[in-house]
Short mmCIF file of C-alpha atoms in Angstrom, two decimals:
data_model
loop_
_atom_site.label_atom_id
_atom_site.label_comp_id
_atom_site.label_asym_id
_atom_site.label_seq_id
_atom_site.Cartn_x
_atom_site.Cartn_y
_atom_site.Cartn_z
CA UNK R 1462 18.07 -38.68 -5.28
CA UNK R 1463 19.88 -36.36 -2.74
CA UNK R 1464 20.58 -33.73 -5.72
CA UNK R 1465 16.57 -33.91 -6.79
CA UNK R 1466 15.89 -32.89 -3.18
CA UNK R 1467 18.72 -30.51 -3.20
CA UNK R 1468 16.93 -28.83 -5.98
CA UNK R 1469 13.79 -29.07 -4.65
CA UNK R 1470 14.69 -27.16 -1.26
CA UNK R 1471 16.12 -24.51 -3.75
CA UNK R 1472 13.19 -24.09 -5.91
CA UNK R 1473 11.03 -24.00 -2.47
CA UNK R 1474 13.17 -21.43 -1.11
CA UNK R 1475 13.06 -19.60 -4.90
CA UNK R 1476 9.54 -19.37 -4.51
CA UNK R 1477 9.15 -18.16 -0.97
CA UNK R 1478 11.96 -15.36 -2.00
CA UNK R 1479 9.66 -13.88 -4.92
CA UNK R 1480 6.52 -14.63 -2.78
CA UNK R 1481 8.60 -12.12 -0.01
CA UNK R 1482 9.80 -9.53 -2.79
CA UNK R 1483 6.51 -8.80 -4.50
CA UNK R 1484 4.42 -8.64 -0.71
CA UNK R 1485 7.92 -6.03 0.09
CA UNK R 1486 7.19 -4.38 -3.28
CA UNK R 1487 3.14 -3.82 -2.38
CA UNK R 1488 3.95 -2.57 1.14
CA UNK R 1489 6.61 -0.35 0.46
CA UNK R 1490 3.84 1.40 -2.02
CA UNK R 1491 1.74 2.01 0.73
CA UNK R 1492 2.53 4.93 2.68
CA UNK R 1493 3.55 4.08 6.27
CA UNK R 1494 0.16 6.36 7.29
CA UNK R 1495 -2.01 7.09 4.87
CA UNK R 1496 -3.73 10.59 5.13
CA UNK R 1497 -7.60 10.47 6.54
CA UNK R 1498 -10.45 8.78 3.83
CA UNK R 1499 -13.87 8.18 4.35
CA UNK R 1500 -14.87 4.97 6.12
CA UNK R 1501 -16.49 3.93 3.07
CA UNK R 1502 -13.78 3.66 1.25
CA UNK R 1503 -13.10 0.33 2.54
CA UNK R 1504 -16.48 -0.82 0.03
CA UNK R 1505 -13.81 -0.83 -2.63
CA UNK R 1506 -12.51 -3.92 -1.15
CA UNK R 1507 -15.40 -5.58 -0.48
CA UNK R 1508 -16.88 -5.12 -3.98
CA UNK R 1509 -20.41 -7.81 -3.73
CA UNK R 1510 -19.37 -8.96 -0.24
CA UNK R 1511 -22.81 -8.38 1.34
CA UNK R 1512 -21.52 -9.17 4.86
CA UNK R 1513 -18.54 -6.80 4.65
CA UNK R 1514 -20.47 -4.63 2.81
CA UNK R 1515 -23.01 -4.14 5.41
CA UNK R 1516 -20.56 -3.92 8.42
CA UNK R 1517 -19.00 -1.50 6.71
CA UNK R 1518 -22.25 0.90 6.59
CA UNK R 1519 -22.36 0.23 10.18
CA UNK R 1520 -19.04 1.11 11.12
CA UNK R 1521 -20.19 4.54 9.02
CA UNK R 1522 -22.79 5.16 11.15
CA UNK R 1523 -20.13 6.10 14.38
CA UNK R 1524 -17.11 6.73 13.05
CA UNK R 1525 -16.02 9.53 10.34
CA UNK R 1526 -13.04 9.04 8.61
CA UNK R 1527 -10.11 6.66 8.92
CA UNK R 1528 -6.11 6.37 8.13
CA UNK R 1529 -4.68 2.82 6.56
CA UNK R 1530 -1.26 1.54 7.92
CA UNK R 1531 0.95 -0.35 6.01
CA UNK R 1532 0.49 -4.05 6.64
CA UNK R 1533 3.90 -4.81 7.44
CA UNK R 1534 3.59 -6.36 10.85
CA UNK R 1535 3.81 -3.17 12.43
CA UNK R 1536 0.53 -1.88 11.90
CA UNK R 1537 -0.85 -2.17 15.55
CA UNK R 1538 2.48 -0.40 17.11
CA UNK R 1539 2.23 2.14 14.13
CA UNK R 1540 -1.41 3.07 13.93
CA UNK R 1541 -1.81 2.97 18.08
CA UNK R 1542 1.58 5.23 18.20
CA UNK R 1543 0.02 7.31 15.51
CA UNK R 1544 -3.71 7.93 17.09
CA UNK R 1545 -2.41 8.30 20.43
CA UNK R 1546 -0.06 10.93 19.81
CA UNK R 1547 -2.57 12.92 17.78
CA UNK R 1548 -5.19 13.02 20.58
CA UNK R 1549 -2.39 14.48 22.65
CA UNK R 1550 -2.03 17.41 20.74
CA UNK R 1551 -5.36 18.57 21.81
CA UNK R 1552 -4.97 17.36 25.25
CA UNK R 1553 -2.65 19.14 27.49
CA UNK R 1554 -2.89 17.55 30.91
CA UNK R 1555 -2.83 14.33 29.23
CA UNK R 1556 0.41 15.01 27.15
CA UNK R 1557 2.32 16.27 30.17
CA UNK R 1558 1.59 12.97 32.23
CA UNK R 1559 2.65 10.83 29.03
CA UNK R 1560 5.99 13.21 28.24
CA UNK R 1561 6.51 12.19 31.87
CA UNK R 1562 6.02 8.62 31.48
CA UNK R 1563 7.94 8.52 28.47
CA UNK R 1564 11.16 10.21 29.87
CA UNK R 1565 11.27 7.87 33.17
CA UNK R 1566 10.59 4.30 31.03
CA UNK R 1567 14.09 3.97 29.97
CA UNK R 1568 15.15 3.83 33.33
CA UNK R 1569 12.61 1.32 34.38
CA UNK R 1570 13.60 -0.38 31.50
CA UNK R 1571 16.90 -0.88 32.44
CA UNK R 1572 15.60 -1.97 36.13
CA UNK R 1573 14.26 -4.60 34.36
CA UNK R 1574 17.36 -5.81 32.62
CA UNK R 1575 17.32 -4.50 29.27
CA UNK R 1576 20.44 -3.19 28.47
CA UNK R 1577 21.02 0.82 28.40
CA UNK R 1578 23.14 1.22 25.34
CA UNK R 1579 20.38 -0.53 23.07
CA UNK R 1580 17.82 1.61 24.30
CA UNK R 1581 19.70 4.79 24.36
CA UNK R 1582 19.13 5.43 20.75
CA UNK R 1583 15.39 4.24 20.44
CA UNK R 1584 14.18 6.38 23.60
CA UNK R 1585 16.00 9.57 22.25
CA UNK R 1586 14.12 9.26 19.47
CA UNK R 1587 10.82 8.47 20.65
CA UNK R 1588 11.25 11.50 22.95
CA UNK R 1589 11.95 13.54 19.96
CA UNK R 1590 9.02 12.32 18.44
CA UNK R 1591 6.78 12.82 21.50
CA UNK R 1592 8.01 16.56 21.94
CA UNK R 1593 7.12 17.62 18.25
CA UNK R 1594 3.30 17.30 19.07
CA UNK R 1595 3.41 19.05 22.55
CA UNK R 1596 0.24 21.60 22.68
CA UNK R 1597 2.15 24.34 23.57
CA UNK R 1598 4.88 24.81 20.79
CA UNK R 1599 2.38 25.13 18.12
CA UNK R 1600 -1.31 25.15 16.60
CA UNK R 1601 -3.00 22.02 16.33
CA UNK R 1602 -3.22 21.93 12.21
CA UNK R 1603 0.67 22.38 12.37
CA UNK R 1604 1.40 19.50 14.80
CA UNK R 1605 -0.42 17.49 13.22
CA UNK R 1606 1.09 18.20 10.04
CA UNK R 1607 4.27 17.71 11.51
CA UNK R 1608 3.18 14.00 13.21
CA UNK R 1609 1.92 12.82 9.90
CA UNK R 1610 5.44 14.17 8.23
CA UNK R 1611 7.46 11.67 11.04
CA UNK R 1612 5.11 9.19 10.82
CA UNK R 1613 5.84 8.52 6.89
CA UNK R 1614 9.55 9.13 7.58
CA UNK R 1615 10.85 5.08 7.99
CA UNK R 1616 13.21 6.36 9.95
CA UNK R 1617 11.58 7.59 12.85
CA UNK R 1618 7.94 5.96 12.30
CA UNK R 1619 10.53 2.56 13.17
CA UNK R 1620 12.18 3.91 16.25
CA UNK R 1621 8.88 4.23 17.69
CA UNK R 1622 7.63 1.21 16.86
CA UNK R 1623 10.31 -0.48 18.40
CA UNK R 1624 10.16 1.97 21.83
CA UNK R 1625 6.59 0.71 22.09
CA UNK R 1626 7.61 -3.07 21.71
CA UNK R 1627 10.08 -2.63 24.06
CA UNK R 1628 7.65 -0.97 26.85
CA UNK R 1629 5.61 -4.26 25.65
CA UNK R 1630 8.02 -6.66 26.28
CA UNK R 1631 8.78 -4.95 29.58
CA UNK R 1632 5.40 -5.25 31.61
CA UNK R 1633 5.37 -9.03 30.31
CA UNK R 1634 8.23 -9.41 32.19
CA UNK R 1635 7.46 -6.99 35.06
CA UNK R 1636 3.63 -9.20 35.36
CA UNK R 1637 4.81 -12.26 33.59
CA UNK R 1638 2.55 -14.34 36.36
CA UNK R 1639 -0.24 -12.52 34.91
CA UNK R 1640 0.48 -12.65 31.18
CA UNK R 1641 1.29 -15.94 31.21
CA UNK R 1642 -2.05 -17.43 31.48
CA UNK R 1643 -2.84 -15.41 28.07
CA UNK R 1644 0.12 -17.55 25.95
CA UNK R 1645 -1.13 -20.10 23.99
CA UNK R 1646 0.99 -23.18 23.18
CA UNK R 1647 4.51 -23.90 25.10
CA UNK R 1648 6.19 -20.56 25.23
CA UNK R 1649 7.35 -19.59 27.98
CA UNK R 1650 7.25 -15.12 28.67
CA UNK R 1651 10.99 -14.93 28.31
CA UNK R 1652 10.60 -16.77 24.90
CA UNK R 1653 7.77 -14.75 24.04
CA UNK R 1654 8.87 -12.05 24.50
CA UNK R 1655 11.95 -12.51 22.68
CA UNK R 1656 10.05 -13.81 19.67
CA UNK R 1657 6.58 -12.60 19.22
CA UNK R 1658 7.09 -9.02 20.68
CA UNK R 1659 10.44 -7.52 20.51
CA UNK R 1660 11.60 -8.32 16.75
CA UNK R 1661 10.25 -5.91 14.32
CA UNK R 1662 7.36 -7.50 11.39
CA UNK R 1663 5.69 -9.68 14.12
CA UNK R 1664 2.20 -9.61 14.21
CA UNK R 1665 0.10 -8.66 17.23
CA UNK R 1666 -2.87 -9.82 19.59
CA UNK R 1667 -4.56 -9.52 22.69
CA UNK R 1668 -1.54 -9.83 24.71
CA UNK R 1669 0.47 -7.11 23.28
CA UNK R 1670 -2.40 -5.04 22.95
CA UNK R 1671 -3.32 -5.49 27.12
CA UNK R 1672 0.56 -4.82 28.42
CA UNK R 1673 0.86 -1.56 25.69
CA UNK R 1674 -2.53 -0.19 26.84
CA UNK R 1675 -0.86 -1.23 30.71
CA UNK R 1676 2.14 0.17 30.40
CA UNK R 1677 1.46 3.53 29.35
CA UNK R 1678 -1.98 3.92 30.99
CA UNK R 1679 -3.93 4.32 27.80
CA UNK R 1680 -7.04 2.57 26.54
CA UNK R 1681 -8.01 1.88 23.27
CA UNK R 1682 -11.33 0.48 21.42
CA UNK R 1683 -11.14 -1.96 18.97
CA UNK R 1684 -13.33 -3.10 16.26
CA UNK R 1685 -13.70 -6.17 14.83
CA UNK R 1686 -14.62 -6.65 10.83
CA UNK R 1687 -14.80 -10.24 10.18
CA UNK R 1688 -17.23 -12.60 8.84
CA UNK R 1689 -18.76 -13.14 12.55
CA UNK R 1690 -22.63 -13.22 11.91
CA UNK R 1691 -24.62 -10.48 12.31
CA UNK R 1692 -24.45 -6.99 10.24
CA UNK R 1693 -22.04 -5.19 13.13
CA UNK R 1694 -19.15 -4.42 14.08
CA UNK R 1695 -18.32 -5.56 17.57
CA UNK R 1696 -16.27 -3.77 19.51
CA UNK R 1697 -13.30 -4.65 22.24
CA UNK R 1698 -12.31 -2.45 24.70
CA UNK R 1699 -8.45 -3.01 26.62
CA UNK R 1700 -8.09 -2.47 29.17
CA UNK R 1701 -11.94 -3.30 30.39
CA UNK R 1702 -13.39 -0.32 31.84
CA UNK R 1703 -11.42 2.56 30.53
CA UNK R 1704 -12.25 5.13 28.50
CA UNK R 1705 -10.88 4.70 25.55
CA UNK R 1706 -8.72 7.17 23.58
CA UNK R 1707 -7.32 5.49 20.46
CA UNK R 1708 -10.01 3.88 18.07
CA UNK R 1709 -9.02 1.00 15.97
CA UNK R 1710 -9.82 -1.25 13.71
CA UNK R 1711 -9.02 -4.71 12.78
CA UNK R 1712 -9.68 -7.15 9.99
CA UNK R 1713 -7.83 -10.53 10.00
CA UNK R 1714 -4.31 -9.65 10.43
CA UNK R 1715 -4.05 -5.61 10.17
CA UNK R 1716 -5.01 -2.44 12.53
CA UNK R 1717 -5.86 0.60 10.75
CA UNK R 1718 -6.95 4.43 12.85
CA UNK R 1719 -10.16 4.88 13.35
CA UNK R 1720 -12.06 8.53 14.14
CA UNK R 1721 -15.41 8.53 15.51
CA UNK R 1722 -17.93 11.51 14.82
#
């Protein structure tokens, strides 16, 4: 009896291995940022879906073209990382104010308790990252040449990610009175952070989409494609009341850019 459930776990675990390898195989097909398509191209996946189909056309109506991210897990980090630093190539004042921001967050990073020899390596790199688009080194068509070159790069595109979630994980714990009344279930901020925000592949929500947008100062507009009646799109914007500068969009369980005409 105890080798036929022996054999039973294995087969489970078998099955959830090949289930993991063939989703790695898709995703690592996808590039990490795909260049901009049309909106429309997103019919192809909709193909008779008269619901999708026609929140799709409306999503055409304001916005031009969009990028896909990979759905990895990382796709909100990566595609809000990715937007964000593209606007600031055309924006001067407000690339100065965020190279500022970024060079000072390790520090308050550490003043929060996170240890300085993990973050060493992560913030180097995200400065790196943040000083390749600055306005005044280049023209515009070459920086952004350059972004979308780091972007696909694992290496980098990663380091960011993780910069971000840490900045995440660090105004939940610098408000945690505040962001705790947005948890659902048991957790507690500590544990949430430690589990839902920090580790790499993890899905995101509201939550880590309010203390990113809080942290650095930045708003964003997302919209929703679901099956929510109604033939539009309806869009979020975090924080409330800010214009936004990064454009979004989300269908169950992935961001991808948006650019608005």
């Amino acid at each position: 009896m105890e080798k036929q459930h022996n054999d039973n776990i294995n087969r489970d675990e078998l099955i959830l291995q090949q289930q993991r390898d063939i989703e790695r195989e898709i995703s690592d097909s996808i590039p990490l940022v795909s260049e901009k398509l049309p909106v429309d191209c997103l019919n192809a996946e909709y193909v008779g879906d008269a619901i999708f189909t026609s929140k799709i056309e409306d999503l055409s109506v304001k916005y031009a073209y969009m990028r896909r991210t990979r759905p990895d897990g990382n796709c909100f980090f990566r595609a809000f990382a990715y937007a964000y630093l593209e606007h600031l190539i055309s924006n001067k004042e407000d690339y100065e104010q965020f190279r500022q921001l970024g060079e000072t967050s390790k520090d308050k990073l550490v003043q929060l308790g996170f240890p300085s020899f993990t973050l060493e390596d992560f913030h180097e790199t995200f400065m790196e990252v943040v000083k390749r688009v600055d306005p005044s080194s280049s023209t515009p068509e070459a920086l952004s040449e350059q972004l979308h070159t780091v972007f696909n790069d694992q290496g980098y595109s990663d380091y960011v990610v993780v910069y971000l979630r840490l900045l995440t994980s660090g105004k939940l714990q610098e408000e945690a009175d505040f962001y705790q009344n947005f948890i659902e279930g048991n957790f507690t901020i500590e544990e949430f952070r430690h589990q839902e925000v920090e580790p790499m592949y993890k899905e995101s929500d509201h939550i880590h989409i309010i203390a990113l947008c809080s942290a650095i100062g930045v708003g964003v507009r997302v919209e929703y494609m679901d099956r929510g009646e109604g033939g539009t799109v309806k869009a979020h914007d975090f924080p409330e009341g800010q214009t936004p500068k990064v454009f979004l969009i989300y269908r169950p369980g992935h961001y991808d850019i948006l650019y608005p005409k």
